Amino acid sequence: MNSIPNRIPNPRILLTKSFIDSHDRAIATIAMALRDASMEVVLIDFEVPDDVANVAVQEDVDAIGISFMSGGQVETTGRIMALLKERGVPDLPVVVGGTIRPFDVEPLEATGVRAIFRGGAPLADVVTTFRALAREYREKA
Amino acid sequence: MINRPSAGLQVDPLLDELRGGKPLAIARAITAIENGTPLGTEVARATRPFAGRSWTLGVTGPPGAGKSSLINALIAEFATRRRKIGVLTVDPSSPLSGGALLGDRVRMAKHSSNPQVFIRSLAARGHLGGVTRMTAEIMGVLDAAGVDLTIVETVGTGQSEVDVADLVRVKLVVCPPGLGDDMQAIKAGVLEIADLLVVNKADLPGAEQTAMQLRAMLHHGGSGDRRSVMLTDAVAGSGVSELADAIEQRFRQPPASDPRRRDRRTSRARRSLASRAASWVRDGVLDSLDPRIEQICLEIEAEGTPRRDALRRVLSTLLDGEDGGLMPGPTPLGRGGTDHEP
């Protein structure tokens, strides 16, 4: 009973990768796993870091996942984090995954990302992390 | 900083920022309406007076017809003619998990950073008819934010996506070349609501023939039919400017009056009422742990088709819930749009 409206909405997640990078197997896998875990997943290929911040705002997502299969991990992520702050969503959690070289981990963490999933990370961990971060963000005023 | 919709009810500051066209305020107002929060109800009420200010264009058609690509091309075309463009794209929700992949804006990527354009992806959340339950209210938010052209892209199952007809002034139906099963699927419902028929992917063989067949079909509707069939190639951009001209021309014409239709505003209210009532009953029956409903189901199993009397008992059982069952409250057992634990 009392089923309208649904009280706990599905988390909304933005998953993105550079439009130049054609490796979309990982992002598609994550997207389907999140969908199967009841999340609403918005997909875009970004041309510039601004695209990620703008789309995250318009779509009012609860978390962002950025997939890197080539280069620019640290620079791009740092720029996106700065833009999120500018757009008024400094707390929006960002998760990074893909080919993250060992020496990129520390500078990536320094940008403020909430989680880093390198190759071989279990899918269940990825799903749990997105769910927890999204819920935490939504509950925080 | 604007509060998250789940936080304090700050409707006035949100409305001020929204009317100023702040993307974050628009986005949060839409979220609140989509989720049916108390803030959403307030925002919908406050933005209702603005509804209908913008030109509204509906884009529908079967999967793969190129709706998103065509909208992408139309945004570029209209960005030079109009000040602000709002786009709502609807994708289906999984009936199993309630999750959704919202991928329409992948095709509209080049407009991500254009401040003239606000795009929002919506999950249908179990609503049939090609749009979401709250689309009309969300369009009101865009109107209040000063958008002057609102484009609504339907799910694209190709048939019975006629709800959009009540929401928009000009209806575009996009068809891919080839009058095979696609055409079979859309001819019953969707073609009837079209103001403009577009055969997209005009570079493919058979496009001209498809357009001809559509023209013939319109001709059957009588010589008074003012609708036209156009050809576009959304990726190369050919025919898009002509299509935009035709759309503008439709907006400038006075709306066609159809004596068979009820006043459009009442008809929208009726549809909205019917669909909300239906989903309330549906969720109530499917989720209920009430032994009386289980009993009714057992009887139906034994006796066959539910009789009028069984329907009446179900309704009275549902209405018998706490606080009449119609007030929003915590859902102990969610369905569809809820966030299930794995």
CSV table of C-alpha atoms in Angstrom, one decimal:
chain,number,residue,atom,x,y,z
A,1,MET,CA,0.0,0.0,0.0
A,2,ASN,CA,1.0,3.6,-0.2
A,3,SER,CA,3.0,2.9,-3.3
A,4,ILE,CA,2.8,6.3,-4.9
A,5,PRO,CA,5.0,8.0,-4.9
A,6,ASN,CA,8.0,5.7,-4.4
A,7,ARG,CA,9.8,6.9,-1.4
A,8,ILE,CA,13.3,5.8,-2.2
A,9,PRO,CA,14.2,6.9,-5.7
A,10,ASN,CA,16.7,5.0,-7.8
A,11,PRO,CA,20.2,6.4,-7.7
A,12,ARG,CA,21.1,8.3,-10.8
A,13,ILE,CA,24.6,7.7,-12.1
A,14,LEU,CA,26.6,9.4,-14.9
A,15,LEU,CA,29.0,7.1,-16.7
A,16,THR,CA,31.4,8.7,-19.1
A,17,LYS,CA,34.5,8.3,-21.2
A,18,SER,CA,36.3,10.5,-23.7
A,19,PHE,CA,34.7,10.5,-27.2
A,20,ILE,CA,38.2,9.9,-28.6
A,21,ASP,CA,38.5,6.7,-26.7
A,22,SER,CA,36.7,3.9,-28.5
A,23,HIS,CA,37.1,1.3,-25.8
A,24,ASP,CA,33.6,1.1,-24.5
A,25,ARG,CA,33.4,-2.5,-23.3
A,26,ALA,CA,34.2,-1.6,-19.7
A,27,ILE,CA,31.7,1.3,-19.5
A,28,ALA,CA,29.0,-0.8,-21.1
A,29,THR,CA,29.6,-3.6,-18.6
A,30,ILE,CA,29.4,-1.3,-15.6
A,31,ALA,CA,26.4,0.5,-17.1
A,32,MET,CA,24.5,-2.8,-17.4
A,33,ALA,CA,25.5,-3.9,-13.9
A,34,LEU,CA,24.3,-0.7,-12.4
A,35,ARG,CA,21.0,-0.9,-14.3
A,36,ASP,CA,20.5,-4.4,-13.1
A,37,ALA,CA,21.1,-3.0,-9.6
A,38,SER,CA,18.1,-0.7,-10.1
A,39,MET,CA,20.1,2.4,-10.9
A,40,GLU,CA,19.3,5.0,-13.7
A,41,VAL,CA,22.5,5.4,-15.7
A,42,VAL,CA,23.1,8.3,-18.0
A,43,LEU,CA,25.8,7.8,-20.6
A,44,ILE,CA,27.8,10.4,-22.5
A,45,ASP,CA,31.1,10.5,-24.3
A,46,PHE,CA,32.7,13.8,-23.3
A,47,GLU,CA,34.6,16.1,-25.7
A,48,VAL,CA,35.9,18.4,-23.0
A,49,PRO,CA,35.8,18.1,-19.1
A,50,ASP,CA,33.1,20.8,-19.1
A,51,ASP,CA,30.7,18.4,-20.7
A,52,VAL,CA,31.0,16.0,-17.7
A,53,ALA,CA,30.3,18.8,-15.2
A,54,ASN,CA,27.4,20.3,-17.3
A,55,VAL,CA,25.7,17.0,-17.9
A,56,ALA,CA,26.1,15.9,-14.3
A,57,VAL,CA,24.3,19.1,-13.2
A,58,GLN,CA,21.5,18.9,-15.8
A,59,GLU,CA,20.9,15.3,-15.0
A,60,ASP,CA,21.2,15.8,-11.3
A,61,VAL,CA,23.1,12.6,-10.8
A,62,ASP,CA,24.2,11.2,-7.4
A,63,ALA,CA,27.6,10.0,-8.6
A,64,ILE,CA,29.9,10.1,-11.6
A,65,GLY,CA,32.0,7.3,-13.0
A,66,ILE,CA,34.8,8.1,-15.4
A,67,SER,CA,36.4,5.4,-17.5
A,68,PHE,CA,39.9,5.8,-18.9
A,69,MET,CA,41.4,3.3,-21.3
A,70,SER,CA,44.0,5.6,-22.7
A,71,GLY,CA,45.7,8.6,-21.2
A,72,GLY,CA,45.1,11.9,-19.4
A,73,GLN,CA,43.7,10.2,-16.2
A,74,VAL,CA,45.1,12.6,-13.7
A,75,GLU,CA,44.8,15.9,-15.7
A,76,THR,CA,41.2,15.2,-16.9
A,77,THR,CA,40.0,14.1,-13.5
A,78,GLY,CA,41.5,17.0,-11.8
A,79,ARG,CA,39.9,19.4,-14.2
A,80,ILE,CA,36.5,17.7,-13.8
A,81,MET,CA,36.7,18.0,-10.0
A,82,ALA,CA,37.5,21.7,-10.2
A,83,LEU,CA,34.6,22.3,-12.6
A,84,LEU,CA,32.2,20.4,-10.3
A,85,LYS,CA,33.2,22.8,-7.5
A,86,GLU,CA,32.6,25.8,-9.9
A,87,ARG,CA,29.1,24.5,-10.8
A,88,GLY,CA,28.0,24.3,-7.2
A,89,VAL,CA,28.3,20.5,-6.7
A,90,PRO,CA,31.7,20.1,-4.8
A,91,ASP,CA,30.5,17.0,-3.0
A,92,LEU,CA,29.3,15.1,-6.0
A,93,PRO,CA,31.2,11.8,-5.6
A,94,VAL,CA,33.5,10.8,-8.5
A,95,VAL,CA,34.7,7.3,-9.2
A,96,VAL,CA,37.5,6.5,-11.7
A,97,GLY,CA,38.2,3.2,-13.4
A,98,GLY,CA,40.0,1.5,-16.2
A,99,THR,CA,43.7,1.5,-17.0
A,100,ILE,CA,45.0,3.3,-14.0
A,101,ARG,CA,48.8,3.0,-13.8
A,102,PRO,CA,50.2,2.3,-10.3
A,103,PHE,CA,51.9,5.7,-10.2
A,104,ASP,CA,48.6,7.5,-11.1
A,105,VAL,CA,46.8,6.2,-8.0
A,106,GLU,CA,48.3,8.7,-5.6
A,107,PRO,CA,47.8,11.9,-7.7
A,108,LEU,CA,44.3,10.7,-8.6
A,109,GLU,CA,43.4,10.3,-4.9
A,110,ALA,CA,44.8,13.8,-4.4
A,111,THR,CA,42.2,15.2,-6.8
A,112,GLY,CA,39.5,14.1,-4.4
A,113,VAL,CA,38.0,11.0,-6.2
A,114,ARG,CA,36.1,8.8,-3.9
A,115,ALA,CA,37.2,5.4,-5.4
A,116,ILE,CA,39.6,4.0,-8.0
A,117,PHE,CA,38.9,0.7,-9.7
A,118,ARG,CA,41.9,-0.6,-11.6
A,119,GLY,CA,41.7,-3.6,-13.9
A,120,GLY,CA,40.4,-6.8,-12.3
A,121,ALA,CA,38.3,-5.1,-9.6
A,122,PRO,CA,35.2,-7.3,-8.8
A,123,LEU,CA,32.0,-6.0,-10.4
A,124,ALA,CA,30.1,-6.4,-7.2
A,125,ASP,CA,32.5,-4.0,-5.5
A,126,VAL,CA,31.9,-1.4,-8.2
A,127,VAL,CA,28.1,-1.7,-7.8
A,128,THR,CA,28.3,-1.5,-4.0
A,129,THR,CA,30.5,1.5,-4.1
A,130,PHE,CA,28.3,3.4,-6.5
A,131,ARG,CA,25.2,2.6,-4.4
A,132,ALA,CA,26.8,3.6,-1.2
A,133,LEU,CA,28.2,6.9,-2.6
A,134,ALA,CA,25.0,7.8,-4.3
A,135,ARG,CA,23.0,7.2,-1.1
A,136,GLU,CA,25.4,9.1,1.0
A,137,TYR,CA,25.3,12.1,-1.4
A,138,ARG,CA,21.5,12.1,-1.6
A,139,GLU,CA,21.1,12.0,2.2
A,140,LYS,CA,23.6,14.8,2.7
A,141,ALA,CA,21.6,18.0,2.4
B,1,MET,CA,24.0,26.3,-3.0
B,2,ILE,CA,20.7,24.6,-3.4
B,3,ASN,CA,19.5,22.0,-1.1
B,4,ARG,CA,19.2,18.5,-2.4
B,5,PRO,CA,15.5,17.7,-2.9
B,6,SER,CA,15.4,15.3,0.0
B,7,ALA,CA,16.6,18.0,2.3
B,8,GLY,CA,14.7,21.0,3.7
B,9,LEU,CA,11.8,22.3,1.7
B,10,GLN,CA,13.2,25.5,0.3
B,11,VAL,CA,10.8,26.1,-2.5
B,12,ASP,CA,11.2,29.9,-2.8
B,13,PRO,CA,14.9,30.1,-3.3
B,14,LEU,CA,14.8,27.2,-5.7
B,15,LEU,CA,12.1,28.9,-7.8
B,16,ASP,CA,14.0,32.1,-7.9
B,17,GLU,CA,17.1,30.4,-9.2
B,18,LEU,CA,15.0,28.3,-11.6
B,19,ARG,CA,13.3,31.4,-13.1
B,20,GLY,CA,16.8,32.8,-13.5
B,21,GLY,CA,17.6,29.8,-15.7
B,22,LYS,CA,20.2,28.2,-13.3
B,23,PRO,CA,20.8,24.7,-14.6
B,24,LEU,CA,21.3,23.2,-11.1
B,25,ALA,CA,18.0,24.6,-9.9
B,26,ILE,CA,16.1,23.4,-13.0
B,27,ALA,CA,17.7,20.0,-12.6
B,28,ARG,CA,16.8,19.7,-8.9
B,29,ALA,CA,13.3,20.9,-9.5
B,30,ILE,CA,12.9,18.1,-12.1
B,31,THR,CA,14.3,15.5,-9.8
B,32,ALA,CA,11.9,16.6,-7.0
B,33,ILE,CA,8.9,16.3,-9.4
B,34,GLU,CA,10.1,13.0,-10.9
B,35,ASN,CA,10.4,11.5,-7.4
B,36,GLY,CA,7.1,12.9,-6.2
B,37,THR,CA,8.6,14.5,-3.1
B,38,PRO,CA,6.6,17.2,-1.2
B,39,LEU,CA,9.1,19.8,-2.7
B,40,GLY,CA,8.2,18.4,-6.1
B,41,THR,CA,4.5,19.0,-5.5
B,42,GLU,CA,5.2,22.5,-4.5
B,43,VAL,CA,7.4,23.2,-7.5
B,44,ALA,CA,4.8,21.7,-9.9
B,45,ARG,CA,2.2,23.9,-8.4
B,46,ALA,CA,4.3,27.0,-8.5
B,47,THR,CA,5.4,26.5,-12.1
B,48,ARG,CA,2.0,25.6,-13.5
B,49,PRO,CA,1.1,29.2,-14.4
B,50,PHE,CA,4.1,29.2,-16.8
B,51,ALA,CA,3.1,26.0,-18.6
B,52,GLY,CA,2.5,26.4,-22.3
B,53,ARG,CA,4.7,29.4,-22.7
B,54,SER,CA,7.2,27.6,-25.0
B,55,TRP,CA,6.8,26.0,-28.3
B,56,THR,CA,6.5,22.3,-27.7
B,57,LEU,CA,7.6,19.7,-30.2
B,58,GLY,CA,7.2,15.9,-29.8
B,59,VAL,CA,9.4,13.5,-31.6
B,60,THR,CA,8.4,9.9,-31.8
B,61,GLY,CA,8.9,6.8,-34.0
B,62,PRO,CA,10.2,3.3,-33.9
B,63,PRO,CA,13.6,2.3,-32.4
B,64,GLY,CA,16.5,3.1,-34.7
B,65,ALA,CA,14.6,5.6,-36.8
B,66,GLY,CA,17.2,8.2,-35.7
B,67,LYS,CA,15.1,10.3,-33.3
B,68,SER,CA,18.0,11.3,-31.1
B,69,SER,CA,20.3,12.1,-34.1
B,70,LEU,CA,17.5,14.1,-35.7
B,71,ILE,CA,17.0,16.1,-32.5
B,72,ASN,CA,20.7,16.6,-32.3
B,73,ALA,CA,20.6,18.2,-35.8
B,74,LEU,CA,17.5,20.2,-34.9
B,75,ILE,CA,19.1,21.6,-31.8
B,76,ALA,CA,21.9,23.0,-33.9
B,77,GLU,CA,19.5,24.4,-36.3
B,78,PHE,CA,17.2,26.0,-33.7
B,79,ALA,CA,20.0,27.3,-31.6
B,80,THR,CA,20.4,30.0,-34.2
B,81,ARG,CA,16.7,30.8,-34.3
B,82,ARG,CA,15.6,30.5,-30.6
B,83,ARG,CA,17.1,31.7,-27.4
B,84,LYS,CA,16.8,28.6,-25.2
B,85,ILE,CA,16.1,25.0,-26.0
B,86,GLY,CA,15.0,22.3,-23.5
B,87,VAL,CA,15.1,18.7,-24.4
B,88,LEU,CA,13.5,15.8,-22.5
B,89,THR,CA,14.4,12.3,-23.7
B,90,VAL,CA,12.6,9.3,-22.3
B,91,ASP,CA,14.1,5.8,-22.2
B,92,PRO,CA,12.5,2.6,-20.9
B,93,SER,CA,13.0,1.4,-17.3
B,94,SER,CA,13.8,-2.3,-16.8
B,95,PRO,CA,10.7,-4.0,-15.7
B,96,LEU,CA,12.9,-6.4,-13.7
B,97,SER,CA,15.2,-4.2,-11.8
B,98,GLY,CA,13.6,-0.8,-12.2
B,99,GLY,CA,17.0,0.5,-13.5
B,100,ALA,CA,17.5,2.2,-16.8
B,101,LEU,CA,20.2,3.0,-19.4
B,102,LEU,CA,19.6,6.6,-20.5
B,103,GLY,CA,21.7,6.8,-23.7
B,104,ASP,CA,19.8,9.3,-25.9
B,105,ARG,CA,22.1,12.2,-25.2
B,106,VAL,CA,25.1,10.3,-26.4
B,107,ARG,CA,23.9,11.5,-29.8
B,108,MET,CA,23.6,15.0,-28.6
B,109,ALA,CA,27.0,15.2,-27.0
B,110,LYS,CA,28.1,18.3,-29.0
B,111,HIS,CA,25.5,20.4,-27.2
B,112,SER,CA,26.6,19.4,-23.6
B,113,SER,CA,28.4,22.6,-23.0
B,114,ASN,CA,26.0,25.0,-24.9
B,115,PRO,CA,24.4,27.3,-22.3
B,116,GLN,CA,21.4,27.7,-24.6
B,117,VAL,CA,20.6,24.0,-24.3
B,118,PHE,CA,19.3,22.1,-21.3
B,119,ILE,CA,18.9,18.3,-21.8
B,120,ARG,CA,17.4,15.9,-19.3
B,121,SER,CA,17.2,12.1,-19.6
B,122,LEU,CA,14.1,10.6,-18.0
B,123,ALA,CA,13.4,6.9,-17.2
B,124,ALA,CA,9.8,5.9,-18.0
B,125,ARG,CA,9.6,4.1,-14.6
B,126,GLY,CA,6.9,1.8,-15.8
B,127,HIS,CA,4.7,4.4,-17.4
B,128,LEU,CA,3.5,3.4,-20.9
B,129,GLY,CA,2.6,5.8,-23.7
B,130,GLY,CA,6.1,6.8,-24.6
B,131,VAL,CA,6.6,9.5,-21.9
B,132,THR,CA,6.9,9.5,-18.1
B,133,ARG,CA,4.1,10.1,-15.7
B,134,MET,CA,5.4,13.5,-14.7
B,135,THR,CA,6.4,14.8,-18.2
B,136,ALA,CA,3.7,17.6,-18.2
B,137,GLU,CA,4.9,18.9,-14.9
B,138,ILE,CA,8.6,18.8,-15.9
B,139,MET,CA,7.7,20.7,-19.1
B,140,GLY,CA,6.2,23.4,-16.8
B,141,VAL,CA,9.6,23.7,-15.0
B,142,LEU,CA,11.3,24.3,-18.4
B,143,ASP,CA,8.7,26.9,-19.3
B,144,ALA,CA,9.2,28.7,-15.9
B,145,ALA,CA,13.0,28.6,-16.6
B,146,GLY,CA,12.5,30.6,-19.8
B,147,VAL,CA,12.9,27.9,-22.4
B,148,ASP,CA,11.3,28.9,-25.6
B,149,LEU,CA,11.4,25.6,-27.4
B,150,THR,CA,10.8,22.3,-25.6
B,151,ILE,CA,11.5,19.0,-27.5
B,152,VAL,CA,10.2,15.8,-26.0
B,153,GLU,CA,11.6,12.5,-27.4
B,154,THR,CA,9.5,9.5,-26.6
B,155,VAL,CA,10.8,6.0,-25.7
B,156,GLY,CA,10.5,4.7,-29.2
B,157,THR,CA,8.7,1.5,-29.0
B,158,GLY,CA,6.9,2.6,-32.1
B,159,GLN,CA,3.4,1.9,-31.2
B,160,SER,CA,0.8,3.4,-28.9
B,161,GLU,CA,3.1,6.2,-28.0
B,162,VAL,CA,0.3,8.7,-28.3
B,163,ASP,CA,0.5,10.3,-24.8
B,164,VAL,CA,2.9,12.8,-26.2
B,165,ALA,CA,0.1,14.2,-28.4
B,166,ASP,CA,-1.6,15.7,-25.4
B,167,LEU,CA,1.7,17.3,-24.2
B,168,VAL,CA,3.0,19.1,-27.3
B,169,ARG,CA,1.8,21.4,-30.0
B,170,VAL,CA,3.6,19.9,-33.0
B,171,LYS,CA,4.1,16.2,-33.4
B,172,LEU,CA,6.9,14.8,-35.5
B,173,VAL,CA,6.9,11.1,-36.4
B,174,VAL,CA,10.3,9.8,-37.6
B,175,CYS,CA,10.4,6.7,-39.8
B,176,PRO,CA,13.4,4.8,-41.1
B,177,PRO,CA,13.4,3.8,-44.8
B,178,GLY,CA,11.7,0.6,-45.7
B,179,LEU,CA,8.0,-0.1,-45.2
B,180,GLY,CA,8.4,-3.4,-43.4
B,181,ASP,CA,7.4,-4.3,-39.9
B,182,ASP,CA,8.3,-0.8,-38.6
B,183,MET,CA,5.5,0.7,-40.6
B,184,GLN,CA,3.1,-2.0,-39.5
B,185,ALA,CA,3.9,-1.1,-36.0
B,186,ILE,CA,3.4,2.6,-36.2
B,187,LYS,CA,0.6,3.0,-38.6
B,188,ALA,CA,-2.2,2.2,-36.2
B,189,GLY,CA,-1.5,4.7,-33.6
B,190,VAL,CA,1.4,7.0,-34.1
B,191,LEU,CA,0.9,8.1,-37.7
B,192,GLU,CA,-2.5,9.5,-36.8
B,193,ILE,CA,-1.1,12.0,-34.3
B,194,ALA,CA,1.7,13.2,-36.7
B,195,ASP,CA,1.8,16.8,-37.9
B,196,LEU,CA,4.9,16.1,-39.8
B,197,LEU,CA,6.2,12.8,-41.0
B,198,VAL,CA,10.0,12.5,-41.5
B,199,VAL,CA,11.7,9.8,-43.4
B,200,ASN,CA,15.2,9.9,-41.8
B,201,LYS,CA,18.4,8.2,-43.1
B,202,ALA,CA,17.4,9.5,-46.5
B,203,ASP,CA,20.8,8.4,-47.8
B,204,LEU,CA,19.7,4.8,-47.5
B,205,PRO,CA,18.0,3.0,-50.4
B,206,GLY,CA,14.2,3.0,-50.3
B,207,ALA,CA,13.8,6.3,-48.5
B,208,GLU,CA,12.1,8.0,-51.4
B,209,GLN,CA,9.8,5.1,-51.8
B,210,THR,CA,8.9,5.1,-48.1
B,211,ALA,CA,8.1,8.8,-48.4
B,212,MET,CA,5.9,8.1,-51.4
B,213,GLN,CA,4.0,5.4,-49.6
B,214,LEU,CA,3.5,7.6,-46.6
B,215,ARG,CA,2.2,10.4,-48.8
B,216,ALA,CA,-0.2,7.9,-50.4
B,217,MET,CA,-1.4,6.9,-46.9
B,218,LEU,CA,-2.1,10.5,-46.0
B,219,HIS,CA,-3.9,10.9,-49.3
B,220,HIS,CA,-6.3,8.2,-48.1
B,221,GLY,CA,-7.1,10.3,-45.2
B,222,GLY,CA,-8.7,12.8,-47.5
B,223,SER,CA,-7.5,15.8,-49.6
B,224,GLY,CA,-8.0,18.1,-46.6
B,225,ASP,CA,-5.0,16.5,-44.9
B,226,ARG,CA,-2.5,19.3,-44.4
B,227,ARG,CA,0.3,17.1,-43.1
B,228,SER,CA,3.5,16.7,-45.1
B,229,VAL,CA,6.2,14.1,-45.5
B,230,MET,CA,9.8,15.2,-45.5
B,231,LEU,CA,13.2,13.5,-46.0
B,232,THR,CA,16.2,14.1,-43.8
B,233,ASP,CA,19.7,12.7,-43.3
B,234,ALA,CA,20.3,13.8,-39.7
B,235,VAL,CA,24.0,12.7,-39.7
B,236,ALA,CA,24.9,14.6,-42.9
B,237,GLY,CA,22.5,17.4,-42.0
B,238,SER,CA,20.5,17.4,-45.3
B,239,GLY,CA,16.9,18.4,-45.1
B,240,VAL,CA,17.2,19.6,-41.5
B,241,SER,CA,17.0,23.3,-42.2
B,242,GLU,CA,13.9,22.6,-44.3
B,243,LEU,CA,12.4,20.5,-41.5
B,244,ALA,CA,13.0,23.3,-39.0
B,245,ASP,CA,11.2,25.7,-41.4
B,246,ALA,CA,8.3,23.4,-41.6
B,247,ILE,CA,8.2,23.0,-37.8
B,248,GLU,CA,8.3,26.8,-37.3
B,249,GLN,CA,5.5,27.2,-39.9
B,250,ARG,CA,3.4,24.7,-37.9
B,251,PHE,CA,3.9,26.7,-34.7
B,252,ARG,CA,2.9,29.9,-36.4
B,253,GLN,CA,-0.4,28.4,-37.7
B,254,PRO,CA,-3.3,28.5,-35.4
B,255,PRO,CA,-3.8,25.0,-33.8
B,256,ALA,CA,-6.1,22.8,-35.8
B,257,SER,CA,-9.4,22.6,-34.2
B,258,ASP,CA,-10.9,19.1,-33.9
B,259,PRO,CA,-14.5,19.0,-32.8
B,260,ARG,CA,-14.1,15.4,-31.7
B,261,ARG,CA,-11.5,16.3,-29.1
B,262,ARG,CA,-12.3,17.6,-25.7
B,263,ASP,CA,-10.6,20.8,-24.6
B,264,ARG,CA,-6.9,19.9,-24.6
B,265,ARG,CA,-6.3,21.0,-21.0
B,266,THR,CA,-9.1,18.9,-19.6
B,267,SER,CA,-8.1,15.9,-21.7
B,268,ARG,CA,-4.6,16.1,-20.3
B,269,ALA,CA,-5.9,16.2,-16.8
B,270,ARG,CA,-8.1,13.2,-17.5
B,271,ARG,CA,-5.2,11.2,-18.9
B,272,SER,CA,-3.0,12.1,-16.0
B,273,LEU,CA,-5.7,11.2,-13.5
B,274,ALA,CA,-6.4,7.9,-15.3
B,275,SER,CA,-2.8,6.9,-15.4
B,276,ARG,CA,-2.1,7.9,-11.8
B,277,ALA,CA,-5.2,6.0,-10.6
B,278,ALA,CA,-4.1,3.0,-12.7
B,279,SER,CA,-0.6,2.9,-11.3
B,280,TRP,CA,-1.8,3.3,-7.8
B,281,VAL,CA,-4.1,0.3,-8.1
B,282,ARG,CA,-1.5,-1.7,-9.9
B,283,ASP,CA,1.2,-1.1,-7.3
B,284,GLY,CA,-1.3,-1.6,-4.5
B,285,VAL,CA,-2.4,-5.0,-5.8
B,286,LEU,CA,1.0,-6.2,-6.7
B,287,ASP,CA,2.7,-5.1,-3.5
B,288,SER,CA,0.0,-5.7,-1.0
B,289,LEU,CA,0.5,-8.2,1.9
B,290,ASP,CA,-3.1,-7.8,2.8
B,291,PRO,CA,-4.7,-11.2,3.3
B,292,ARG,CA,-7.9,-10.0,1.8
B,293,ILE,CA,-6.3,-9.3,-1.5
B,294,GLU,CA,-4.6,-12.7,-1.4
B,295,GLN,CA,-8.0,-14.2,-0.8
B,296,ILE,CA,-9.5,-12.4,-3.8
B,297,CYS,CA,-6.7,-13.8,-5.9
B,298,LEU,CA,-7.3,-17.3,-4.6
B,299,GLU,CA,-10.9,-17.0,-5.6
B,300,ILE,CA,-10.0,-15.7,-9.1
B,301,GLU,CA,-7.6,-18.7,-9.5
B,302,ALA,CA,-10.4,-21.0,-8.7
B,303,GLU,CA,-13.2,-19.3,-10.6
B,304,GLY,CA,-11.6,-17.7,-13.6
B,305,THR,CA,-11.9,-14.1,-14.8
B,306,PRO,CA,-12.3,-11.5,-12.1
B,307,ARG,CA,-15.9,-10.4,-11.8
B,308,ARG,CA,-17.1,-6.9,-11.2
B,309,ASP,CA,-17.6,-7.8,-7.6
B,310,ALA,CA,-14.0,-8.9,-7.2
B,311,LEU,CA,-12.8,-5.6,-8.6
B,312,ARG,CA,-15.0,-3.7,-6.2
B,313,ARG,CA,-13.6,-5.6,-3.3
B,314,VAL,CA,-10.0,-5.0,-4.4
B,315,LEU,CA,-10.7,-1.2,-4.7
B,316,SER,CA,-12.4,-1.0,-1.3
B,317,THR,CA,-9.5,-3.0,0.3
B,318,LEU,CA,-6.9,-0.7,-1.2
B,319,LEU,CA,-8.9,2.4,-0.1
B,320,ASP,CA,-9.1,0.9,3.4
B,321,GLY,CA,-5.4,1.3,3.9
B,322,GLU,CA,-4.0,3.6,6.5
B,323,ASP,CA,-4.7,7.3,6.0
B,324,GLY,CA,-6.9,6.3,3.1
B,325,GLY,CA,-3.9,4.9,1.3
B,326,LEU,CA,-3.6,8.0,-0.9
B,327,MET,CA,-1.2,10.1,1.1
B,328,PRO,CA,2.5,9.6,0.5
B,329,GLY,CA,4.2,7.8,3.2
B,330,PRO,CA,7.0,5.3,3.8
B,331,THR,CA,6.8,2.3,1.5
B,332,PRO,CA,7.8,-0.8,3.4
B,333,LEU,CA,7.8,-2.8,0.2
B,334,GLY,CA,8.7,-0.9,-3.0
B,335,ARG,CA,8.3,-1.8,-6.6
B,336,GLY,CA,9.6,-0.5,-9.9
B,337,GLY,CA,11.2,2.8,-9.0
B,338,THR,CA,12.6,1.8,-5.7
B,339,ASP,CA,16.1,1.2,-4.7
B,340,HIS,CA,16.3,-2.5,-4.0
B,341,GLU,CA,19.0,-4.1,-2.0
B,342,PRO,CA,20.8,-6.7,-4.0
